[in-house]
mmCIF file of N, CA and C in Angstrom:
data_model
loop_
_atom_site.group_PDB
_atom_site.id
_atom_site.type_symbol
_atom_site.label_atom_id
_atom_site.label_comp_id
_atom_site.label_asym_id
_atom_site.label_seq_id
_atom_site.Cartn_x
_atom_site.Cartn_y
_atom_site.Cartn_z
ATOM 1 N N MET U 1 0.849 -1.177 0.000
ATOM 2 C CA MET U 1 0.000 0.000 0.000
ATOM 3 C C MET U 1 0.891 1.236 0.000
ATOM 4 N N ASN U 2 0.473 2.217 -0.708
ATOM 5 C CA ASN U 2 1.227 3.455 -0.818
ATOM 6 C C ASN U 2 1.160 4.214 0.508
ATOM 7 N N ALA U 3 2.265 4.786 0.902
ATOM 8 C CA ALA U 3 2.314 5.519 2.167
ATOM 9 C C ALA U 3 1.606 6.863 2.080
ATOM 10 N N ALA U 4 1.467 7.392 0.868
ATOM 11 C CA ALA U 4 0.817 8.691 0.711
ATOM 12 C C ALA U 4 -0.691 8.514 0.826
ATOM 13 N N VAL U 5 -1.252 9.031 1.882
ATOM 14 C CA VAL U 5 -2.688 8.934 2.124
ATOM 15 C C VAL U 5 -3.250 10.341 2.128
ATOM 16 N N GLU U 6 -4.268 10.557 1.319
ATOM 17 C CA GLU U 6 -4.891 11.873 1.258
ATOM 18 C C GLU U 6 -6.266 11.810 1.884
ATOM 19 N N SER U 7 -6.708 12.915 2.417
ATOM 20 C CA SER U 7 -8.039 12.999 2.988
ATOM 21 C C SER U 7 -9.031 13.359 1.888
ATOM 22 N N ILE U 8 -10.198 12.691 1.905
ATOM 23 C CA ILE U 8 -11.256 13.026 0.950
ATOM 24 C C ILE U 8 -12.500 13.417 1.730
ATOM 25 N N ARG U 9 -13.328 14.241 1.135
ATOM 26 C CA ARG U 9 -14.559 14.664 1.783
ATOM 27 C C ARG U 9 -15.723 14.389 0.841
ATOM 28 N N GLY U 10 -16.692 13.613 1.330
ATOM 29 C CA GLY U 10 -17.873 13.276 0.547
ATOM 30 C C GLY U 10 -18.901 14.377 0.602
ATOM 31 N N LYS U 11 -20.008 14.174 -0.139
ATOM 32 C CA LYS U 11 -21.018 15.236 -0.204
ATOM 33 C C LYS U 11 -21.795 15.396 1.098
ATOM 34 N N HIS U 12 -21.743 14.411 1.992
ATOM 35 C CA HIS U 12 -22.433 14.524 3.273
ATOM 36 C C HIS U 12 -21.477 14.900 4.395
ATOM 37 N N GLY U 13 -20.320 15.448 4.021
ATOM 38 C CA GLY U 13 -19.372 15.895 5.018
ATOM 39 C C GLY U 13 -18.536 14.770 5.604
ATOM 40 N N GLN U 14 -18.719 13.541 5.078
ATOM 41 C CA GLN U 14 -17.906 12.436 5.575
ATOM 42 C C GLN U 14 -16.489 12.598 5.072
ATOM 43 N N THR U 15 -15.557 12.389 5.963
ATOM 44 C CA THR U 15 -14.161 12.462 5.579
ATOM 45 C C THR U 15 -13.615 11.049 5.505
ATOM 46 N N GLY U 16 -12.945 10.755 4.419
ATOM 47 C CA GLY U 16 -12.330 9.446 4.240
ATOM 48 C C GLY U 16 -10.893 9.635 3.827
ATOM 49 N N GLN U 17 -10.293 8.563 3.346
ATOM 50 C CA GLN U 17 -8.910 8.639 2.914
ATOM 51 C C GLN U 17 -8.755 8.025 1.537
ATOM 52 N N GLN U 18 -7.762 8.502 0.827
ATOM 53 C CA GLN U 18 -7.429 7.969 -0.482
ATOM 54 C C GLN U 18 -5.974 7.533 -0.459
ATOM 55 N N THR U 19 -5.732 6.366 -1.007
ATOM 56 C CA THR U 19 -4.376 5.860 -1.114
ATOM 57 C C THR U 19 -4.267 5.065 -2.413
ATOM 58 N N THR U 20 -3.123 4.514 -2.667
ATOM 59 C CA THR U 20 -2.911 3.689 -3.851
ATOM 60 C C THR U 20 -2.475 2.308 -3.390
ATOM 61 N N ILE U 21 -3.064 1.261 -3.984
ATOM 62 C CA ILE U 21 -2.661 -0.104 -3.654
ATOM 63 C C ILE U 21 -2.302 -0.839 -4.938
ATOM 64 N N THR U 22 -1.554 -1.906 -4.794
ATOM 65 C CA THR U 22 -1.285 -2.803 -5.901
ATOM 66 C C THR U 22 -2.221 -3.987 -5.742
ATOM 67 N N LEU U 23 -3.084 -4.190 -6.725
ATOM 68 C CA LEU U 23 -4.061 -5.273 -6.637
ATOM 69 C C LEU U 23 -3.364 -6.626 -6.774
ATOM 70 N N PRO U 24 -3.629 -7.535 -5.833
ATOM 71 C CA PRO U 24 -3.075 -8.871 -5.954
ATOM 72 C C PRO U 24 -3.559 -9.534 -7.251
ATOM 73 N N TYR U 25 -2.756 -10.374 -7.817
ATOM 74 C CA TYR U 25 -3.016 -11.123 -9.050
ATOM 75 C C TYR U 25 -2.893 -10.273 -10.306
ATOM 76 N N PHE U 26 -3.053 -8.962 -10.210
ATOM 77 C CA PHE U 26 -3.034 -8.105 -11.393
ATOM 78 C C PHE U 26 -1.778 -7.241 -11.477
ATOM 79 N N ASP U 27 -1.057 -7.104 -10.368
ATOM 80 C CA ASP U 27 0.167 -6.306 -10.318
ATOM 81 C C ASP U 27 -0.030 -4.920 -10.920
ATOM 82 N N GLU U 28 -1.115 -4.284 -10.560
ATOM 83 C CA GLU U 28 -1.470 -2.962 -11.083
ATOM 84 C C GLU U 28 -1.802 -2.054 -9.905
ATOM 85 N N GLU U 29 -1.255 -0.855 -9.930
ATOM 86 C CA GLU U 29 -1.586 0.128 -8.895
ATOM 87 C C GLU U 29 -2.885 0.826 -9.252
ATOM 88 N N VAL U 30 -3.788 0.885 -8.278
ATOM 89 C CA VAL U 30 -5.068 1.574 -8.462
ATOM 90 C C VAL U 30 -5.353 2.394 -7.211
ATOM 91 N N PRO U 31 -6.125 3.467 -7.355
ATOM 92 C CA PRO U 31 -6.510 4.231 -6.170
ATOM 93 C C PRO U 31 -7.492 3.432 -5.315
ATOM 94 N N MET U 32 -7.428 3.644 -4.022
ATOM 95 C CA MET U 32 -8.356 3.014 -3.091
ATOM 96 C C MET U 32 -8.911 4.114 -2.209
ATOM 97 N N LEU U 33 -10.216 4.163 -2.067
ATOM 98 C CA LEU U 33 -10.873 5.166 -1.237
ATOM 99 C C LEU U 33 -11.464 4.469 -0.014
ATOM 100 N N TYR U 34 -11.210 5.025 1.147
ATOM 101 C CA TYR U 34 -11.719 4.470 2.395
ATOM 102 C C TYR U 34 -12.707 5.449 3.013
ATOM 103 N N LEU U 35 -13.872 4.945 3.370
ATOM 104 C CA LEU U 35 -14.842 5.754 4.103
ATOM 105 C C LEU U 35 -14.453 5.778 5.579
ATOM 106 N N PRO U 36 -15.049 6.673 6.360
ATOM 107 C CA PRO U 36 -14.704 6.742 7.782
ATOM 108 C C PRO U 36 -14.912 5.418 8.523
ATOM 109 N N ASP U 37 -15.868 4.602 8.077
ATOM 110 C CA ASP U 37 -16.103 3.318 8.744
ATOM 111 C C ASP U 37 -15.109 2.240 8.315
ATOM 112 N N GLY U 38 -14.178 2.584 7.433
ATOM 113 C CA GLY U 38 -13.150 1.645 7.003
ATOM 114 C C GLY U 38 -13.475 0.873 5.736
ATOM 115 N N THR U 39 -14.668 1.074 5.182
ATOM 116 C CA THR U 39 -15.046 0.377 3.956
ATOM 117 C C THR U 39 -14.178 0.862 2.804
ATOM 118 N N ALA U 40 -13.613 -0.086 2.057
ATOM 119 C CA ALA U 40 -12.709 0.233 0.957
ATOM 120 C C ALA U 40 -13.449 0.191 -0.372
ATOM 121 N N TYR U 41 -13.189 1.186 -1.219
ATOM 122 C CA TYR U 41 -13.815 1.285 -2.533
ATOM 123 C C TYR U 41 -12.763 1.465 -3.613
ATOM 124 N N LEU U 42 -13.033 0.861 -4.771
ATOM 125 C CA LEU U 42 -12.169 0.996 -5.942
ATOM 126 C C LEU U 42 -12.890 1.792 -7.017
ATOM 127 N N PRO U 43 -12.251 2.791 -7.609
ATOM 128 C CA PRO U 43 -12.873 3.532 -8.710
ATOM 129 C C PRO U 43 -13.068 2.618 -9.930
ATOM 130 N N VAL U 44 -14.273 2.580 -10.451
ATOM 131 C CA VAL U 44 -14.601 1.694 -11.575
ATOM 132 C C VAL U 44 -13.807 2.075 -12.824
ATOM 133 N N ARG U 45 -13.617 3.356 -13.056
ATOM 134 C CA ARG U 45 -12.847 3.770 -14.236
ATOM 135 C C ARG U 45 -11.414 3.251 -14.191
ATOM 136 N N SER U 46 -10.829 3.218 -13.014
ATOM 137 C CA SER U 46 -9.469 2.681 -12.877
ATOM 138 C C SER U 46 -9.444 1.188 -13.190
ATOM 139 N N LEU U 47 -10.467 0.471 -12.731
ATOM 140 C CA LEU U 47 -10.550 -0.957 -13.029
ATOM 141 C C LEU U 47 -10.748 -1.183 -14.529
ATOM 142 N N CYS U 48 -11.615 -0.374 -15.127
ATOM 143 C CA CYS U 48 -11.844 -0.492 -16.571
ATOM 144 C C CYS U 48 -10.561 -0.225 -17.349
ATOM 145 N N ARG U 49 -9.844 0.796 -16.946
ATOM 146 C CA ARG U 49 -8.576 1.128 -17.613
ATOM 147 C C ARG U 49 -7.598 -0.038 -17.501
ATOM 148 N N MET U 50 -7.562 -0.668 -16.337
ATOM 149 C CA MET U 50 -6.660 -1.790 -16.104
ATOM 150 C C MET U 50 -6.973 -2.960 -17.047
ATOM 151 N N PHE U 51 -8.252 -3.168 -17.346
ATOM 152 C CA PHE U 51 -8.668 -4.279 -18.202
ATOM 153 C C PHE U 51 -8.883 -3.879 -19.655
ATOM 154 N N GLY U 52 -8.668 -2.613 -19.980
ATOM 155 C CA GLY U 52 -8.852 -2.160 -21.355
ATOM 156 C C GLY U 52 -10.308 -2.081 -21.762
ATOM 157 N N LEU U 53 -11.199 -1.834 -20.809
ATOM 158 C CA LEU U 53 -12.637 -1.726 -21.084
ATOM 159 C C LEU U 53 -13.046 -0.262 -21.175
ATOM 160 N N ARG U 54 -14.058 0.010 -21.954
ATOM 161 C CA ARG U 54 -14.591 1.376 -22.054
ATOM 162 C C ARG U 54 -15.647 1.583 -20.978
ATOM 163 N N ALA U 55 -15.312 2.360 -19.982
ATOM 164 C CA ALA U 55 -16.224 2.591 -18.855
ATOM 165 C C ALA U 55 -17.537 3.219 -19.312
ATOM 166 N N GLU U 56 -17.469 4.124 -20.289
ATOM 167 C CA GLU U 56 -18.672 4.833 -20.745
ATOM 168 C C GLU U 56 -19.735 3.875 -21.266
ATOM 169 N N SER U 57 -19.328 2.793 -21.903
ATOM 170 C CA SER U 57 -20.304 1.863 -22.457
ATOM 171 C C SER U 57 -20.716 0.789 -21.457
ATOM 172 N N HIS U 58 -19.874 0.472 -20.494
ATOM 173 C CA HIS U 58 -20.188 -0.596 -19.553
ATOM 174 C C HIS U 58 -20.935 -0.129 -18.309
ATOM 175 N N ILE U 59 -20.584 1.024 -17.761
ATOM 176 C CA ILE U 59 -21.191 1.475 -16.502
ATOM 177 C C ILE U 59 -22.715 1.556 -16.589
ATOM 178 N N PRO U 60 -23.314 2.089 -17.659
ATOM 179 C CA PRO U 60 -24.788 2.120 -17.695
ATOM 180 C C PRO U 60 -25.419 0.718 -17.581
ATOM 181 N N ARG U 61 -24.787 -0.294 -18.154
ATOM 182 C CA ARG U 61 -25.299 -1.666 -18.049
ATOM 183 C C ARG U 61 -25.086 -2.225 -16.652
ATOM 184 N N TRP U 62 -23.910 -1.964 -16.071
ATOM 185 C CA TRP U 62 -23.613 -2.498 -14.745
ATOM 186 C C TRP U 62 -24.507 -1.889 -13.681
ATOM 187 N N ARG U 63 -24.958 -0.659 -13.884
ATOM 188 C CA ARG U 63 -25.796 0.009 -12.878
ATOM 189 C C ARG U 63 -27.124 -0.704 -12.671
ATOM 190 N N LYS U 64 -27.504 -1.566 -13.603
ATOM 191 C CA LYS U 64 -28.755 -2.330 -13.493
ATOM 192 C C LYS U 64 -28.577 -3.618 -12.694
ATOM 193 N N LEU U 65 -27.362 -3.974 -12.352
ATOM 194 C CA LEU U 65 -27.071 -5.228 -11.661
ATOM 195 C C LEU U 65 -27.185 -5.078 -10.146
ATOM 196 N N VAL U 66 -27.517 -6.166 -9.484
ATOM 197 C CA VAL U 66 -27.578 -6.169 -8.017
ATOM 198 C C VAL U 66 -26.224 -5.788 -7.435
ATOM 199 N N LEU U 67 -25.173 -6.197 -8.104
ATOM 200 C CA LEU U 67 -23.813 -5.874 -7.685
ATOM 201 C C LEU U 67 -23.647 -4.376 -7.437
ATOM 202 N N TRP U 68 -24.340 -3.571 -8.210
ATOM 203 C CA TRP U 68 -24.180 -2.118 -8.157
ATOM 204 C C TRP U 68 -24.865 -1.501 -6.939
ATOM 205 N N SER U 69 -25.644 -2.280 -6.186
ATOM 206 C CA SER U 69 -26.368 -1.708 -5.042
ATOM 207 C C SER U 69 -25.419 -1.165 -3.973
ATOM 208 N N SER U 70 -24.196 -1.695 -3.919
ATOM 209 C CA SER U 70 -23.236 -1.194 -2.937
ATOM 210 C C SER U 70 -22.293 -0.147 -3.538
ATOM 211 N N ALA U 71 -22.453 0.163 -4.822
ATOM 212 C CA ALA U 71 -21.598 1.161 -5.474
ATOM 213 C C ALA U 71 -21.946 2.559 -4.954
ATOM 214 N N ARG U 72 -20.948 3.430 -4.944
ATOM 215 C CA ARG U 72 -21.157 4.804 -4.492
ATOM 216 C C ARG U 72 -20.373 5.746 -5.370
ATOM 217 N N LYS U 73 -20.847 6.960 -5.454
ATOM 218 C CA LYS U 73 -20.082 8.021 -6.116
ATOM 219 C C LYS U 73 -19.270 8.707 -5.032
ATOM 220 N N LEU U 74 -17.950 8.697 -5.234
ATOM 221 C CA LEU U 74 -17.034 9.256 -4.233
ATOM 222 C C LEU U 74 -16.049 10.196 -4.896
ATOM 223 N N PRO U 75 -15.521 11.154 -4.135
ATOM 224 C CA PRO U 75 -14.525 12.077 -4.691
ATOM 225 C C PRO U 75 -13.161 11.399 -4.821
ATOM 226 N N LEU U 76 -12.584 11.493 -6.002
ATOM 227 C CA LEU U 76 -11.261 10.929 -6.280
ATOM 228 C C LEU U 76 -10.330 12.060 -6.663
ATOM 229 N N GLN U 77 -9.227 12.169 -5.962
ATOM 230 C CA GLN U 77 -8.231 13.184 -6.289
ATOM 231 C C GLN U 77 -7.369 12.655 -7.427
ATOM 232 N N THR U 78 -7.366 13.371 -8.554
ATOM 233 C CA THR U 78 -6.558 12.985 -9.704
ATOM 234 C C THR U 78 -5.542 14.092 -9.984
ATOM 235 N N VAL U 79 -4.718 13.875 -10.979
ATOM 236 C CA VAL U 79 -3.734 14.880 -11.376
ATOM 237 C C VAL U 79 -4.449 16.153 -11.835
ATOM 238 N N ARG U 80 -5.611 15.983 -12.458
ATOM 239 C CA ARG U 80 -6.372 17.132 -12.979
ATOM 240 C C ARG U 80 -7.271 17.790 -11.940
ATOM 241 N N GLY U 81 -7.324 17.225 -10.749
ATOM 242 C CA GLY U 81 -8.187 17.778 -9.716
ATOM 243 C C GLY U 81 -9.103 16.715 -9.144
ATOM 244 N N LYS U 82 -10.042 17.154 -8.338
ATOM 245 C CA LYS U 82 -10.964 16.230 -7.690
ATOM 246 C C LYS U 82 -12.143 15.949 -8.616
ATOM 247 N N ARG U 83 -12.492 14.668 -8.750
ATOM 248 C CA ARG U 83 -13.622 14.238 -9.581
ATOM 249 C C ARG U 83 -14.502 13.305 -8.772
ATOM 250 N N ILE U 84 -15.791 13.353 -9.036
ATOM 251 C CA ILE U 84 -16.723 12.415 -8.420
ATOM 252 C C ILE U 84 -16.846 11.227 -9.382
ATOM 253 N N VAL U 85 -16.533 10.020 -8.885
ATOM 254 C CA VAL U 85 -16.509 8.836 -9.741
ATOM 255 C C VAL U 85 -17.269 7.686 -9.089
ATOM 256 N N TRP U 86 -17.750 6.758 -9.932
ATOM 257 C CA TRP U 86 -18.387 5.554 -9.435
ATOM 258 C C TRP U 86 -17.323 4.640 -8.842
ATOM 259 N N CYS U 87 -17.616 4.083 -7.666
ATOM 260 C CA CYS U 87 -16.687 3.176 -6.997
ATOM 261 C C CYS U 87 -17.438 1.942 -6.510
ATOM 262 N N LEU U 88 -16.761 0.808 -6.560
ATOM 263 C CA LEU U 88 -17.295 -0.449 -6.048
ATOM 264 C C LEU U 88 -16.552 -0.840 -4.787
ATOM 265 N N GLN U 89 -17.261 -1.499 -3.874
ATOM 266 C CA GLN U 89 -16.591 -2.007 -2.685
ATOM 267 C C GLN U 89 -15.538 -3.019 -3.104
ATOM 268 N N LEU U 90 -14.460 -3.049 -2.371
ATOM 269 C CA LEU U 90 -13.373 -3.973 -2.674
ATOM 270 C C LEU U 90 -13.866 -5.415 -2.726
ATOM 271 N N GLY U 91 -14.764 -5.784 -1.836
ATOM 272 C CA GLY U 91 -15.286 -7.149 -1.796
ATOM 273 C C GLY U 91 -16.123 -7.530 -3.010
ATOM 274 N N ALA U 92 -16.562 -6.546 -3.784
ATOM 275 C CA ALA U 92 -17.366 -6.824 -4.974
ATOM 276 C C ALA U 92 -16.506 -7.120 -6.197
ATOM 277 N N LEU U 93 -15.192 -6.941 -6.083
ATOM 278 C CA LEU U 93 -14.311 -7.130 -7.235
ATOM 279 C C LEU U 93 -14.454 -8.501 -7.890
ATOM 280 N N PRO U 94 -14.486 -9.613 -7.131
ATOM 281 C CA PRO U 94 -14.642 -10.915 -7.796
ATOM 282 C C PRO U 94 -15.946 -11.027 -8.586
ATOM 283 N N TYR U 95 -17.020 -10.454 -8.080
ATOM 284 C CA TYR U 95 -18.310 -10.518 -8.766
ATOM 285 C C TYR U 95 -18.315 -9.610 -9.993
ATOM 286 N N TRP U 96 -17.677 -8.463 -9.865
ATOM 287 C CA TRP U 96 -17.609 -7.527 -10.979
ATOM 288 C C TRP U 96 -16.870 -8.149 -12.160
ATOM 289 N N CYS U 97 -15.857 -8.952 -11.862
ATOM 290 C CA CYS U 97 -15.069 -9.584 -12.938
ATOM 291 C C CYS U 97 -15.899 -10.558 -13.760
ATOM 292 N N ALA U 98 -17.047 -10.959 -13.256
ATOM 293 C CA ALA U 98 -17.938 -11.853 -14.008
ATOM 294 C C ALA U 98 -18.965 -11.073 -14.822
ATOM 295 N N CYS U 99 -18.898 -9.754 -14.793
ATOM 296 C CA CYS U 99 -19.920 -8.918 -15.427
ATOM 297 C C CYS U 99 -19.519 -8.369 -16.791
ATOM 298 N N PHE U 100 -18.405 -8.816 -17.325
ATOM 299 C CA PHE U 100 -18.009 -8.348 -18.654
ATOM 300 C C PHE U 100 -17.414 -9.507 -19.437
ATOM 301 N N ASN U 101 -17.399 -9.346 -20.732
ATOM 302 C CA ASN U 101 -16.880 -10.365 -21.636
ATOM 303 C C ASN U 101 -15.359 -10.351 -21.577
ATOM 304 N N TRP U 102 -14.774 -11.435 -21.160
ATOM 305 C CA TRP U 102 -13.322 -11.507 -21.021
ATOM 306 C C TRP U 102 -12.612 -11.431 -22.363
ATOM 307 N N LEU U 103 -13.321 -11.689 -23.447
ATOM 308 C CA LEU U 103 -12.689 -11.587 -24.767
ATOM 309 C C LEU U 103 -12.342 -10.147 -25.119
ATOM 310 N N LEU U 104 -12.945 -9.187 -24.414
ATOM 311 C CA LEU U 104 -12.633 -7.772 -24.617
ATOM 312 C C LEU U 104 -11.340 -7.367 -23.908
ATOM 313 N N VAL U 105 -10.840 -8.248 -23.062
ATOM 314 C CA VAL U 105 -9.657 -7.971 -22.246
ATOM 315 C C VAL U 105 -8.421 -8.524 -22.951
ATOM 316 N N PRO U 106 -7.301 -7.797 -22.933
ATOM 317 C CA PRO U 106 -6.065 -8.322 -23.533
ATOM 318 C C PRO U 106 -5.685 -9.688 -22.932
ATOM 319 N N ALA U 107 -5.033 -10.523 -23.731
ATOM 320 C CA ALA U 107 -4.708 -11.900 -23.336
ATOM 321 C C ALA U 107 -3.943 -11.968 -22.012
ATOM 322 N N GLU U 108 -2.994 -11.066 -21.799
ATOM 323 C CA GLU U 108 -2.225 -11.075 -20.557
ATOM 324 C C GLU U 108 -3.130 -10.846 -19.345
ATOM 325 N N ARG U 109 -4.055 -9.917 -19.478
ATOM 326 C CA ARG U 109 -4.988 -9.631 -18.381
ATOM 327 C C ARG U 109 -5.964 -10.794 -18.170
ATOM 328 N N ARG U 110 -6.335 -11.487 -19.251
ATOM 329 C CA ARG U 110 -7.216 -12.658 -19.104
ATOM 330 C C ARG U 110 -6.543 -13.721 -18.240
ATOM 331 N N GLU U 111 -5.239 -13.886 -18.426
ATOM 332 C CA GLU U 111 -4.504 -14.848 -17.597
ATOM 333 C C GLU U 111 -4.512 -14.399 -16.134
ATOM 334 N N HIS U 112 -4.357 -13.094 -15.894
ATOM 335 C CA HIS U 112 -4.446 -12.570 -14.528
ATOM 336 C C HIS U 112 -5.834 -12.827 -13.957
ATOM 337 N N LEU U 113 -6.867 -12.605 -14.769
ATOM 338 C CA LEU U 113 -8.245 -12.863 -14.330
ATOM 339 C C LEU U 113 -8.420 -14.325 -13.948
ATOM 340 N N ARG U 114 -7.897 -15.225 -14.774
ATOM 341 C CA ARG U 114 -8.029 -16.660 -14.476
ATOM 342 C C ARG U 114 -7.375 -17.005 -13.140
ATOM 343 N N ARG U 115 -6.169 -16.503 -12.919
ATOM 344 C CA ARG U 115 -5.481 -16.774 -11.654
ATOM 345 C C ARG U 115 -6.263 -16.214 -10.468
ATOM 346 N N ALA U 116 -6.778 -14.996 -10.626
ATOM 347 C CA ALA U 116 -7.540 -14.372 -9.538
ATOM 348 C C ALA U 116 -8.814 -15.160 -9.254
ATOM 349 N N VAL U 117 -9.538 -15.531 -10.291
ATOM 350 C CA VAL U 117 -10.787 -16.276 -10.101
ATOM 351 C C VAL U 117 -10.511 -17.633 -9.461
ATOM 352 N N ASP U 118 -9.453 -18.304 -9.881
ATOM 353 C CA ASP U 118 -9.096 -19.590 -9.255
ATOM 354 C C ASP U 118 -8.827 -19.404 -7.764
ATOM 355 N N ALA U 119 -8.104 -18.351 -7.416
ATOM 356 C CA ALA U 119 -7.801 -18.078 -6.000
ATOM 357 C C ALA U 119 -9.073 -17.724 -5.234
ATOM 358 N N TRP U 120 -9.933 -16.899 -5.833
ATOM 359 C CA TRP U 120 -11.186 -16.523 -5.163
ATOM 360 C C TRP U 120 -12.083 -17.738 -4.972
ATOM 361 N N GLN U 121 -12.134 -18.628 -5.961
ATOM 362 C CA GLN U 121 -12.946 -19.842 -5.826
ATOM 363 C C GLN U 121 -12.408 -20.723 -4.709
ATOM 364 N N GLU U 122 -11.099 -20.811 -4.594
ATOM 365 C CA GLU U 122 -10.506 -21.603 -3.511
ATOM 366 C C GLU U 122 -10.839 -20.982 -2.159
ATOM 367 N N ASP U 123 -10.825 -19.658 -2.070
ATOM 368 C CA ASP U 123 -11.203 -18.980 -0.823
ATOM 369 C C ASP U 123 -12.639 -19.306 -0.432
ATOM 370 N N VAL U 124 -13.535 -19.280 -1.407
ATOM 371 C CA VAL U 124 -14.946 -19.586 -1.149
ATOM 372 C C VAL U 124 -15.092 -21.046 -0.724
ATOM 373 N N ALA U 125 -14.399 -21.939 -1.404
ATOM 374 C CA ALA U 125 -14.465 -23.358 -1.056
ATOM 375 C C ALA U 125 -13.950 -23.600 0.360
ATOM 376 N N GLN U 126 -12.869 -22.931 0.727
ATOM 377 C CA GLN U 126 -12.318 -23.074 2.075
ATOM 378 C C GLN U 126 -13.299 -22.547 3.115
ATOM 379 N N ALA U 127 -13.911 -21.410 2.839
ATOM 380 C CA ALA U 127 -14.897 -20.854 3.773
ATOM 381 C C ALA U 127 -16.080 -21.807 3.924
ATOM 382 N N GLN U 128 -16.504 -22.419 2.833
ATOM 383 C CA GLN U 128 -17.604 -23.373 2.871
ATOM 384 C C GLN U 128 -17.225 -24.603 3.711
ATOM 385 N N ARG U 129 -15.996 -25.083 3.551
ATOM 386 C CA ARG U 129 -15.538 -26.234 4.350
ATOM 387 C C ARG U 129 -15.523 -25.888 5.837
ATOM 388 N N LEU U 130 -15.051 -24.681 6.165
ATOM 389 C CA LEU U 130 -15.024 -24.264 7.571
ATOM 390 C C LEU U 130 -16.427 -24.181 8.157
ATOM 391 N N LEU U 131 -17.364 -23.615 7.395
ATOM 392 C CA LEU U 131 -18.748 -23.532 7.869
ATOM 393 C C LEU U 131 -19.353 -24.915 8.058
ATOM 394 N N LEU U 132 -19.080 -25.812 7.133
ATOM 395 C CA LEU U 132 -19.601 -27.171 7.225
ATOM 396 C C LEU U 132 -19.001 -27.898 8.423
ATOM 397 N N ASP U 133 -17.709 -27.734 8.653
ATOM 398 C CA ASP U 133 -17.068 -28.334 9.826
ATOM 399 C C ASP U 133 -17.667 -27.790 11.115
ATOM 400 N N ARG U 134 -17.883 -26.480 11.160
ATOM 401 C CA ARG U 134 -18.476 -25.857 12.350
ATOM 402 C C ARG U 134 -19.903 -26.376 12.575
ATOM 403 N N TYR U 135 -20.658 -26.485 11.510
ATOM 404 C CA TYR U 135 -22.030 -27.002 11.607
ATOM 405 C C TYR U 135 -22.016 -28.436 12.131
ATOM 406 N N ARG U 136 -21.133 -29.262 11.588
ATOM 407 C CA ARG U 136 -21.066 -30.672 12.039
ATOM 408 C C ARG U 136 -20.681 -30.761 13.505
ATOM 409 N N SER U 137 -19.747 -29.919 13.938
ATOM 410 C CA SER U 137 -19.351 -29.979 15.355
ATOM 411 C C SER U 137 -20.472 -29.500 16.262
ATOM 412 N N LEU U 138 -21.276 -28.538 15.833
ATOM 413 C CA LEU U 138 -22.412 -28.076 16.618
ATOM 414 C C LEU U 138 -23.498 -29.140 16.703
ATOM 415 N N ARG U 139 -23.673 -29.906 15.642
ATOM 416 C CA ARG U 139 -24.706 -30.943 15.615
ATOM 417 C C ARG U 139 -24.352 -32.120 16.521
ATOM 418 N N ARG U 140 -23.067 -32.301 16.846
ATOM 419 C CA ARG U 140 -22.659 -33.418 17.711
ATOM 420 C C ARG U 140 -23.045 -33.158 19.103
#
């Protein structure tokens, strides 16, 4: 995570922080916005840029998805100044990756997507095993 952390202020006077992180599996630096409660958000345009997608054509379609219910418009400090941008919660990233055609993504990034999805699926499987083990021990 980048040591440079900037303060951001939302439209309701909430103050959060902005930093830069390197996304695991993708080896790409992207901005990360944190709300006062600690919830982390990723700017959708940055994610689109990383995958070579046109945000202007995809965002209107994605806004109709249940996934978008946790999306927020947040202030992002850029080189050109502060902009209000659509952001997704960090935890929604695996689901968001299933919302576009991977053939639109360069081959190198598709390989990164495959590795990330394999890791995320293993995480889900492990969580399911833990829940099942806990359930079985409670039933005894």
